[in-house]
Amino acid sequence: MTKAFADHFAPLASHYASSRPTYPPELFDWLASRCAARDCVWDCGTGTGQAAVDLSRVFAQVIATDASAAQIAEATPSARIDYRVAPAEASGLDDASVDLVVVAQALHWFDLDRFYPEARRVLKPGGVIAAWCYGVLHVGEEGGEVDRIVQHFYRDEVGPWWPAERHHVETGYRDLPFPFPLLPAPDFALSARWTPTQLLGYLRSWSATARFMAANGFDPVERLSVPLLAAWGDPAQARTVSWPLSLRVGLR
């Protein structure tokens, strides 16, 4: 059955562009080292281009597609990146035209029965496909008061408003099919040094937050900010925010 595209992020595109964490440069260096050539990469489900910008550092050309026109409109421009509005399952790319297919924090939205044949079609023989997601954040030392407040917000306040596909992120894509010969990959993680203002902006970029607001008519992050700021202390102080990254890499 064809899976209809649901644009969970159109109302959040500007928040998404400014508030999402960046990936470690080592991830892209390692992916490039697995490819026979670095001529062209397809960043599928690019969102606002978080991965595309880093890929443009190590590949001559990046074709970055997303089914959401609102997301593409907020993407970071670059001479090496060709942004296009297109579904994952029908990219419009030529056969055997890319060295690498990347899906960053988006595989769980795709119709995989249609996407995987499309990825094989556009990959060169021996090309590489990589998909990853990052899980639930932690703030500072796990178990600290700020972290407890954020975990409660994630699971209990907006938890019921997560789309069903969020389950696949929480399980690190282990329960999604990935029909390619696997390549062993190093462990990677995301981390950032954020003030509480930056953290609250990230929480507003969640699809669950947008769905909560639409259903209830108020911003739950505004309510959360009171106990969070009280627990944080100095609002100018930055704390370490980290996310585990789950990576699956395969060969065509």
PDB file of C-alpha atoms in Angstrom:
ATOM      1  CA  MET A   1       0.000   0.000   0.000  1.00  0.00           C
ATOM      2  CA  THR A   2       1.334   3.446  -0.889  1.00  0.00           C
ATOM      3  CA  LYS A   3       2.115   5.535   2.156  1.00  0.00           C
ATOM      4  CA  ALA A   4       0.750   9.077   1.821  1.00  0.00           C
ATOM      5  CA  PHE A   5       3.136  11.919   2.619  1.00  0.00           C
ATOM      6  CA  ALA A   6       2.250  13.727   5.845  1.00  0.00           C
ATOM      7  CA  ASP A   7       4.088  17.018   6.261  1.00  0.00           C
ATOM      8  CA  HIS A   8       4.532  17.160  10.028  1.00  0.00           C
ATOM      9  CA  PHE A   9       7.112  19.946   9.832  1.00  0.00           C
ATOM     10  CA  ALA A  10       5.642  22.592   7.504  1.00  0.00           C
ATOM     11  CA  PRO A  11       4.402  24.748  10.434  1.00  0.00           C
ATOM     12  CA  LEU A  12       7.824  24.371  12.091  1.00  0.00           C
ATOM     13  CA  ALA A  13      10.170  24.920   9.154  1.00  0.00           C
ATOM     14  CA  SER A  14      11.755  28.121  10.481  1.00  0.00           C
ATOM     15  CA  HIS A  15      12.156  26.645  13.988  1.00  0.00           C
ATOM     16  CA  TYR A  16      13.576  23.468  12.462  1.00  0.00           C
ATOM     17  CA  ALA A  17      16.169  25.370  10.447  1.00  0.00           C
ATOM     18  CA  SER A  18      17.434  27.399  13.399  1.00  0.00           C
ATOM     19  CA  SER A  19      17.056  24.977  16.302  1.00  0.00           C
ATOM     20  CA  ARG A  20      18.178  21.514  15.211  1.00  0.00           C
ATOM     21  CA  PRO A  21      21.580  20.159  16.312  1.00  0.00           C
ATOM     22  CA  THR A  22      24.382  19.679  13.812  1.00  0.00           C
ATOM     23  CA  TYR A  23      26.088  16.389  13.029  1.00  0.00           C
ATOM     24  CA  PRO A  24      29.751  15.593  13.853  1.00  0.00           C
ATOM     25  CA  PRO A  25      32.084  16.316  10.901  1.00  0.00           C
ATOM     26  CA  GLU A  26      33.727  12.922  11.451  1.00  0.00           C
ATOM     27  CA  LEU A  27      30.514  11.227  10.328  1.00  0.00           C
ATOM     28  CA  PHE A  28      30.696  12.781   6.861  1.00  0.00           C
ATOM     29  CA  ASP A  29      34.436  12.228   6.529  1.00  0.00           C
ATOM     30  CA  TRP A  30      33.914   8.547   7.308  1.00  0.00           C
ATOM     31  CA  LEU A  31      31.025   8.192   4.842  1.00  0.00           C
ATOM     32  CA  ALA A  32      33.053   9.835   2.080  1.00  0.00           C
ATOM     33  CA  SER A  33      35.934   7.452   2.791  1.00  0.00           C
ATOM     34  CA  ARG A  34      33.609   4.489   2.116  1.00  0.00           C
ATOM     35  CA  CYS A  35      32.734   5.719  -1.384  1.00  0.00           C
ATOM     36  CA  ALA A  36      34.691   4.902  -4.549  1.00  0.00           C
ATOM     37  CA  ALA A  37      34.156   8.473  -5.771  1.00  0.00           C
ATOM     38  CA  ARG A  38      32.936  11.762  -4.309  1.00  0.00           C
ATOM     39  CA  ASP A  39      31.191  13.200  -7.334  1.00  0.00           C
ATOM     40  CA  CYS A  40      27.555  13.280  -6.223  1.00  0.00           C
ATOM     41  CA  VAL A  41      25.478  12.439  -3.143  1.00  0.00           C
ATOM     42  CA  TRP A  42      21.706  12.350  -2.777  1.00  0.00           C
ATOM     43  CA  ASP A  43      20.534  13.707   0.581  1.00  0.00           C
ATOM     44  CA  CYS A  44      17.002  12.316   0.696  1.00  0.00           C
ATOM     45  CA  GLY A  45      14.554  13.898   3.135  1.00  0.00           C
ATOM     46  CA  THR A  46      16.948  16.789   3.622  1.00  0.00           C
ATOM     47  CA  GLY A  47      14.545  18.910   5.653  1.00  0.00           C
ATOM     48  CA  THR A  48      16.213  22.308   5.864  1.00  0.00           C
ATOM     49  CA  GLY A  49      19.592  20.953   4.779  1.00  0.00           C
ATOM     50  CA  GLN A  50      21.356  20.091   8.040  1.00  0.00           C
ATOM     51  CA  ALA A  51      23.191  17.137   6.502  1.00  0.00           C
ATOM     52  CA  ALA A  52      23.415  18.620   3.002  1.00  0.00           C
ATOM     53  CA  VAL A  53      25.623  21.484   4.144  1.00  0.00           C
ATOM     54  CA  ASP A  54      28.131  19.106   5.718  1.00  0.00           C
ATOM     55  CA  LEU A  55      27.999  16.764   2.724  1.00  0.00           C
ATOM     56  CA  SER A  56      28.884  19.681   0.433  1.00  0.00           C
ATOM     57  CA  ARG A  57      32.236  19.874   2.192  1.00  0.00           C
ATOM     58  CA  VAL A  58      33.239  16.360   1.080  1.00  0.00           C
ATOM     59  CA  PHE A  59      31.306  15.843  -2.192  1.00  0.00           C
ATOM     60  CA  ALA A  60      31.478  17.849  -5.412  1.00  0.00           C
ATOM     61  CA  GLN A  61      27.679  17.972  -5.749  1.00  0.00           C
ATOM     62  CA  VAL A  62      24.804  17.419  -3.337  1.00  0.00           C
ATOM     63  CA  ILE A  63      21.275  16.845  -4.598  1.00  0.00           C
ATOM     64  CA  ALA A  64      19.055  17.476  -1.587  1.00  0.00           C
ATOM     65  CA  THR A  65      15.376  16.570  -1.858  1.00  0.00           C
ATOM     66  CA  ASP A  66      12.403  16.792   0.449  1.00  0.00           C
ATOM     67  CA  ALA A  67       8.690  16.322  -0.106  1.00  0.00           C
ATOM     68  CA  SER A  68       8.013  19.435   2.011  1.00  0.00           C
ATOM     69  CA  ALA A  69       8.224  22.674   0.033  1.00  0.00           C
ATOM     70  CA  ALA A  70       8.130  24.602   3.320  1.00  0.00           C
ATOM     71  CA  GLN A  71      11.253  22.831   4.535  1.00  0.00           C
ATOM     72  CA  ILE A  72      13.122  23.383   1.265  1.00  0.00           C
ATOM     73  CA  ALA A  73      12.219  27.090   1.392  1.00  0.00           C
ATOM     74  CA  GLU A  74      14.122  27.364   4.693  1.00  0.00           C
ATOM     75  CA  ALA A  75      17.170  25.363   3.546  1.00  0.00           C
ATOM     76  CA  THR A  76      20.672  26.807   3.813  1.00  0.00           C
ATOM     77  CA  PRO A  77      21.860  27.808   0.312  1.00  0.00           C
ATOM     78  CA  SER A  78      25.175  26.622  -1.090  1.00  0.00           C
ATOM     79  CA  ALA A  79      26.724  26.618  -4.556  1.00  0.00           C
ATOM     80  CA  ARG A  80      27.303  22.860  -4.266  1.00  0.00           C
ATOM     81  CA  ILE A  81      23.760  21.986  -3.158  1.00  0.00           C
ATOM     82  CA  ASP A  82      20.854  21.562  -5.563  1.00  0.00           C
ATOM     83  CA  TYR A  83      17.676  21.667  -3.468  1.00  0.00           C
ATOM     84  CA  ARG A  84      14.575  20.087  -4.998  1.00  0.00           C
ATOM     85  CA  VAL A  85      11.047  19.351  -3.836  1.00  0.00           C
ATOM     86  CA  ALA A  86      10.548  15.648  -4.520  1.00  0.00           C
ATOM     87  CA  PRO A  87       9.313  12.592  -2.617  1.00  0.00           C
ATOM     88  CA  ALA A  88      11.823  10.007  -1.482  1.00  0.00           C
ATOM     89  CA  GLU A  89      10.142   7.354  -3.570  1.00  0.00           C
ATOM     90  CA  ALA A  90      10.331   9.285  -6.880  1.00  0.00           C
ATOM     91  CA  SER A  91      13.459  11.420  -6.857  1.00  0.00           C
ATOM     92  CA  GLY A  92      13.714  12.261 -10.551  1.00  0.00           C
ATOM     93  CA  LEU A  93      17.454  11.465 -10.466  1.00  0.00           C
ATOM     94  CA  ASP A  94      19.135   9.581 -13.300  1.00  0.00           C
ATOM     95  CA  ASP A  95      19.957   5.883 -13.065  1.00  0.00           C
ATOM     96  CA  ALA A  96      23.336   5.066 -11.481  1.00  0.00           C
ATOM     97  CA  SER A  97      24.093   8.752 -10.923  1.00  0.00           C
ATOM     98  CA  VAL A  98      25.132   9.049  -7.262  1.00  0.00           C
ATOM     99  CA  ASP A  99      27.961   7.659  -5.153  1.00  0.00           C
ATOM    100  CA  LEU A 100      26.096   7.882  -1.848  1.00  0.00           C
ATOM    101  CA  VAL A 101      22.495   8.061  -0.650  1.00  0.00           C
ATOM    102  CA  VAL A 102      22.026   9.657   2.758  1.00  0.00           C
ATOM    103  CA  VAL A 103      18.850   9.669   4.833  1.00  0.00           C
ATOM    104  CA  ALA A 104      19.302  11.729   7.984  1.00  0.00           C
ATOM    105  CA  GLN A 105      16.531  11.461  10.609  1.00  0.00           C
ATOM    106  CA  ALA A 106      13.924  10.739   7.915  1.00  0.00           C
ATOM    107  CA  LEU A 107      13.845   7.034   6.993  1.00  0.00           C
ATOM    108  CA  HIS A 108      10.894   6.383   9.302  1.00  0.00           C
ATOM    109  CA  TRP A 109       8.699   8.695   7.193  1.00  0.00           C
ATOM    110  CA  PHE A 110       9.270   6.863   3.891  1.00  0.00           C
ATOM    111  CA  ASP A 111       7.335   4.191   2.040  1.00  0.00           C
ATOM    112  CA  LEU A 112      10.243   1.763   2.219  1.00  0.00           C
ATOM    113  CA  ASP A 113       8.806  -0.694  -0.316  1.00  0.00           C
ATOM    114  CA  ARG A 114       9.130   2.076  -2.895  1.00  0.00           C
ATOM    115  CA  PHE A 115      12.120   3.976  -1.538  1.00  0.00           C
ATOM    116  CA  TYR A 116      14.632   1.131  -1.457  1.00  0.00           C
ATOM    117  CA  PRO A 117      14.204   0.286  -5.180  1.00  0.00           C
ATOM    118  CA  GLU A 118      14.567   3.993  -5.923  1.00  0.00           C
ATOM    119  CA  ALA A 119      17.799   4.154  -3.927  1.00  0.00           C
ATOM    120  CA  ARG A 120      19.185   1.124  -5.779  1.00  0.00           C
ATOM    121  CA  ARG A 121      18.215   2.683  -9.110  1.00  0.00           C
ATOM    122  CA  VAL A 122      20.075   5.959  -8.552  1.00  0.00           C
ATOM    123  CA  LEU A 123      23.151   4.486  -6.846  1.00  0.00           C
ATOM    124  CA  LYS A 124      26.172   3.604  -8.916  1.00  0.00           C
ATOM    125  CA  PRO A 125      27.256  -0.052  -8.737  1.00  0.00           C
ATOM    126  CA  GLY A 126      29.050  -0.463  -5.443  1.00  0.00           C
ATOM    127  CA  GLY A 127      27.537   2.765  -4.126  1.00  0.00           C
ATOM    128  CA  VAL A 128      26.779   3.342  -0.449  1.00  0.00           C
ATOM    129  CA  ILE A 129      23.526   4.027   1.365  1.00  0.00           C
ATOM    130  CA  ALA A 130      23.509   5.421   4.898  1.00  0.00           C
ATOM    131  CA  ALA A 131      20.550   6.107   7.161  1.00  0.00           C
ATOM    132  CA  TRP A 132      20.654   7.403  10.681  1.00  0.00           C
ATOM    133  CA  CYS A 133      18.558   8.840  13.451  1.00  0.00           C
ATOM    134  CA  TYR A 134      19.299  10.471  16.764  1.00  0.00           C
ATOM    135  CA  GLY A 135      17.348   9.519  19.821  1.00  0.00           C
ATOM    136  CA  VAL A 136      16.097  11.206  22.961  1.00  0.00           C
ATOM    137  CA  LEU A 137      18.288  14.059  24.166  1.00  0.00           C
ATOM    138  CA  HIS A 138      19.903  14.327  27.562  1.00  0.00           C
ATOM    139  CA  VAL A 139      20.936  17.574  29.229  1.00  0.00           C
ATOM    140  CA  GLY A 140      24.120  17.571  31.259  1.00  0.00           C
ATOM    141  CA  GLU A 141      24.551  14.679  33.628  1.00  0.00           C
ATOM    142  CA  GLU A 142      21.816  12.119  33.060  1.00  0.00           C
ATOM    143  CA  GLY A 143      19.474  12.152  36.034  1.00  0.00           C
ATOM    144  CA  GLY A 144      20.014  15.852  36.822  1.00  0.00           C
ATOM    145  CA  GLU A 145      17.000  18.059  37.535  1.00  0.00           C
ATOM    146  CA  VAL A 146      17.031  19.790  34.125  1.00  0.00           C
ATOM    147  CA  ASP A 147      17.243  16.435  32.380  1.00  0.00           C
ATOM    148  CA  ARG A 148      14.362  15.064  34.460  1.00  0.00           C
ATOM    149  CA  ILE A 149      12.191  18.034  33.478  1.00  0.00           C
ATOM    150  CA  VAL A 150      12.997  17.577  29.771  1.00  0.00           C
ATOM    151  CA  GLN A 151      12.414  13.806  29.894  1.00  0.00           C
ATOM    152  CA  HIS A 152       9.027  14.354  31.559  1.00  0.00           C
ATOM    153  CA  PHE A 153       8.096  16.860  28.845  1.00  0.00           C
ATOM    154  CA  TYR A 154       9.155  14.447  26.094  1.00  0.00           C
ATOM    155  CA  ARG A 155       7.346  11.395  27.398  1.00  0.00           C
ATOM    156  CA  ASP A 156       4.402  12.735  29.390  1.00  0.00           C
ATOM    157  CA  GLU A 157       3.546  16.272  28.276  1.00  0.00           C
ATOM    158  CA  VAL A 158       3.867  15.965  24.493  1.00  0.00           C
ATOM    159  CA  GLY A 159       4.453  12.210  24.394  1.00  0.00           C
ATOM    160  CA  PRO A 160       0.904  11.351  23.270  1.00  0.00           C
ATOM    161  CA  TRP A 161       1.281  13.749  20.336  1.00  0.00           C
ATOM    162  CA  TRP A 162       4.262  12.088  18.686  1.00  0.00           C
ATOM    163  CA  PRO A 163       3.424  10.524  15.297  1.00  0.00           C
ATOM    164  CA  ALA A 164       3.466   6.731  15.397  1.00  0.00           C
ATOM    165  CA  GLU A 165       6.660   6.690  13.302  1.00  0.00           C
ATOM    166  CA  ARG A 166       8.584   8.177  16.237  1.00  0.00           C
ATOM    167  CA  HIS A 167       8.781   4.639  17.659  1.00  0.00           C
ATOM    168  CA  HIS A 168      11.363   3.783  14.991  1.00  0.00           C
ATOM    169  CA  VAL A 169      13.639   6.597  16.179  1.00  0.00           C
ATOM    170  CA  GLU A 170      13.411   5.427  19.779  1.00  0.00           C
ATOM    171  CA  THR A 171      14.470   1.922  18.714  1.00  0.00           C
ATOM    172  CA  GLY A 172      17.357   3.245  16.593  1.00  0.00           C
ATOM    173  CA  TYR A 173      15.839   1.877  13.343  1.00  0.00           C
ATOM    174  CA  ARG A 174      16.528  -1.664  14.532  1.00  0.00           C
ATOM    175  CA  ASP A 175      13.006  -2.725  13.601  1.00  0.00           C
ATOM    176  CA  LEU A 176      13.049  -1.206  10.105  1.00  0.00           C
ATOM    177  CA  PRO A 177      14.096  -3.339   7.119  1.00  0.00           C
ATOM    178  CA  PHE A 178      17.422  -2.398   5.529  1.00  0.00           C
ATOM    179  CA  PRO A 179      17.954  -4.774   2.593  1.00  0.00           C
ATOM    180  CA  PHE A 180      21.592  -4.019   1.804  1.00  0.00           C
ATOM    181  CA  PRO A 181      24.844  -5.783   2.705  1.00  0.00           C
ATOM    182  CA  LEU A 182      25.900  -3.998   5.885  1.00  0.00           C
ATOM    183  CA  LEU A 183      29.129  -2.126   6.441  1.00  0.00           C
ATOM    184  CA  PRO A 184      30.436  -1.917  10.018  1.00  0.00           C
ATOM    185  CA  ALA A 185      30.376   1.673  11.222  1.00  0.00           C
ATOM    186  CA  PRO A 186      32.008   3.515  14.116  1.00  0.00           C
ATOM    187  CA  ASP A 187      29.939   4.986  16.937  1.00  0.00           C
ATOM    188  CA  PHE A 188      28.972   8.629  16.520  1.00  0.00           C
ATOM    189  CA  ALA A 189      27.019  11.029  18.734  1.00  0.00           C
ATOM    190  CA  LEU A 190      25.654  14.545  18.528  1.00  0.00           C
ATOM    191  CA  SER A 191      26.415  17.116  21.165  1.00  0.00           C
ATOM    192  CA  ALA A 192      25.969  20.850  21.600  1.00  0.00           C
ATOM    193  CA  ARG A 193      26.606  23.496  24.219  1.00  0.00           C
ATOM    194  CA  TRP A 194      23.266  25.255  24.606  1.00  0.00           C
ATOM    195  CA  THR A 195      21.742  27.936  26.767  1.00  0.00           C
ATOM    196  CA  PRO A 196      18.173  27.355  27.991  1.00  0.00           C
ATOM    197  CA  THR A 197      16.872  29.649  25.240  1.00  0.00           C
ATOM    198  CA  GLN A 198      18.444  27.410  22.596  1.00  0.00           C
ATOM    199  CA  LEU A 199      17.084  24.281  24.262  1.00  0.00           C
ATOM    200  CA  LEU A 200      13.563  25.697  24.410  1.00  0.00           C
ATOM    201  CA  GLY A 201      13.805  26.582  20.716  1.00  0.00           C
ATOM    202  CA  TYR A 202      14.710  22.971  19.952  1.00  0.00           C
ATOM    203  CA  LEU A 203      11.724  21.680  21.926  1.00  0.00           C
ATOM    204  CA  ARG A 204       9.494  23.956  19.844  1.00  0.00           C
ATOM    205  CA  SER A 205      10.843  22.326  16.667  1.00  0.00           C
ATOM    206  CA  TRP A 206       9.349  18.944  17.604  1.00  0.00           C
ATOM    207  CA  SER A 207       6.426  17.691  15.563  1.00  0.00           C
ATOM    208  CA  ALA A 208       4.772  16.569  18.825  1.00  0.00           C
ATOM    209  CA  THR A 209       4.943  20.122  20.153  1.00  0.00           C
ATOM    210  CA  ALA A 210       3.235  21.477  17.036  1.00  0.00           C
ATOM    211  CA  ARG A 211       0.500  18.857  17.242  1.00  0.00           C
ATOM    212  CA  PHE A 212      -0.033  19.595  20.946  1.00  0.00           C
ATOM    213  CA  MET A 213      -0.372  23.315  20.190  1.00  0.00           C
ATOM    214  CA  ALA A 214      -2.845  22.681  17.372  1.00  0.00           C
ATOM    215  CA  ALA A 215      -5.003  20.491  19.602  1.00  0.00           C
ATOM    216  CA  ASN A 216      -4.833  22.495  22.832  1.00  0.00           C
ATOM    217  CA  GLY A 217      -4.406  26.085  21.699  1.00  0.00           C
ATOM    218  CA  PHE A 218      -1.360  26.970  23.777  1.00  0.00           C
ATOM    219  CA  ASP A 219       2.402  26.529  23.709  1.00  0.00           C
ATOM    220  CA  PRO A 220       3.500  23.815  26.175  1.00  0.00           C
ATOM    221  CA  VAL A 221       7.114  25.011  25.937  1.00  0.00           C
ATOM    222  CA  GLU A 222       6.094  28.332  27.469  1.00  0.00           C
ATOM    223  CA  ARG A 223       4.711  26.475  30.471  1.00  0.00           C
ATOM    224  CA  LEU A 224       7.778  24.223  30.635  1.00  0.00           C
ATOM    225  CA  SER A 225      10.146  27.210  30.615  1.00  0.00           C
ATOM    226  CA  VAL A 226       9.221  28.216  34.202  1.00  0.00           C
ATOM    227  CA  PRO A 227      10.483  25.089  36.008  1.00  0.00           C
ATOM    228  CA  LEU A 228      13.274  24.570  33.483  1.00  0.00           C
ATOM    229  CA  LEU A 229      14.725  28.051  34.000  1.00  0.00           C
ATOM    230  CA  ALA A 230      14.400  27.698  37.772  1.00  0.00           C
ATOM    231  CA  ALA A 231      16.351  24.430  37.669  1.00  0.00           C
ATOM    232  CA  TRP A 232      18.924  25.758  35.186  1.00  0.00           C
ATOM    233  CA  GLY A 233      20.140  28.722  37.210  1.00  0.00           C
ATOM    234  CA  ASP A 234      22.130  31.351  35.301  1.00  0.00           C
ATOM    235  CA  PRO A 235      20.331  31.671  31.913  1.00  0.00           C
ATOM    236  CA  ALA A 236      23.619  32.644  30.259  1.00  0.00           C
ATOM    237  CA  GLN A 237      25.238  29.369  31.308  1.00  0.00           C
ATOM    238  CA  ALA A 238      25.548  26.772  28.554  1.00  0.00           C
ATOM    239  CA  ARG A 239      25.089  23.085  29.298  1.00  0.00           C
ATOM    240  CA  THR A 240      26.032  20.034  27.243  1.00  0.00           C
ATOM    241  CA  VAL A 241      23.097  18.517  25.343  1.00  0.00           C
ATOM    242  CA  SER A 242      23.704  15.116  23.747  1.00  0.00           C
ATOM    243  CA  TRP A 243      21.864  12.683  21.508  1.00  0.00           C
ATOM    244  CA  PRO A 244      22.847   9.071  20.701  1.00  0.00           C
ATOM    245  CA  LEU A 245      23.120   8.439  16.964  1.00  0.00           C
ATOM    246  CA  SER A 246      22.075   5.147  15.365  1.00  0.00           C
ATOM    247  CA  LEU A 247      23.666   4.538  11.960  1.00  0.00           C
ATOM    248  CA  ARG A 248      23.044   1.847   9.334  1.00  0.00           C
ATOM    249  CA  VAL A 249      25.268   1.718   6.270  1.00  0.00           C
ATOM    250  CA  GLY A 250      25.013  -0.646   3.295  1.00  0.00           C
ATOM    251  CA  LEU A 251      26.308  -1.342  -0.193  1.00  0.00           C
ATOM    252  CA  ARG A 252      24.320  -1.467  -3.397  1.00  0.00           C
TER     253      ARG A 252
END
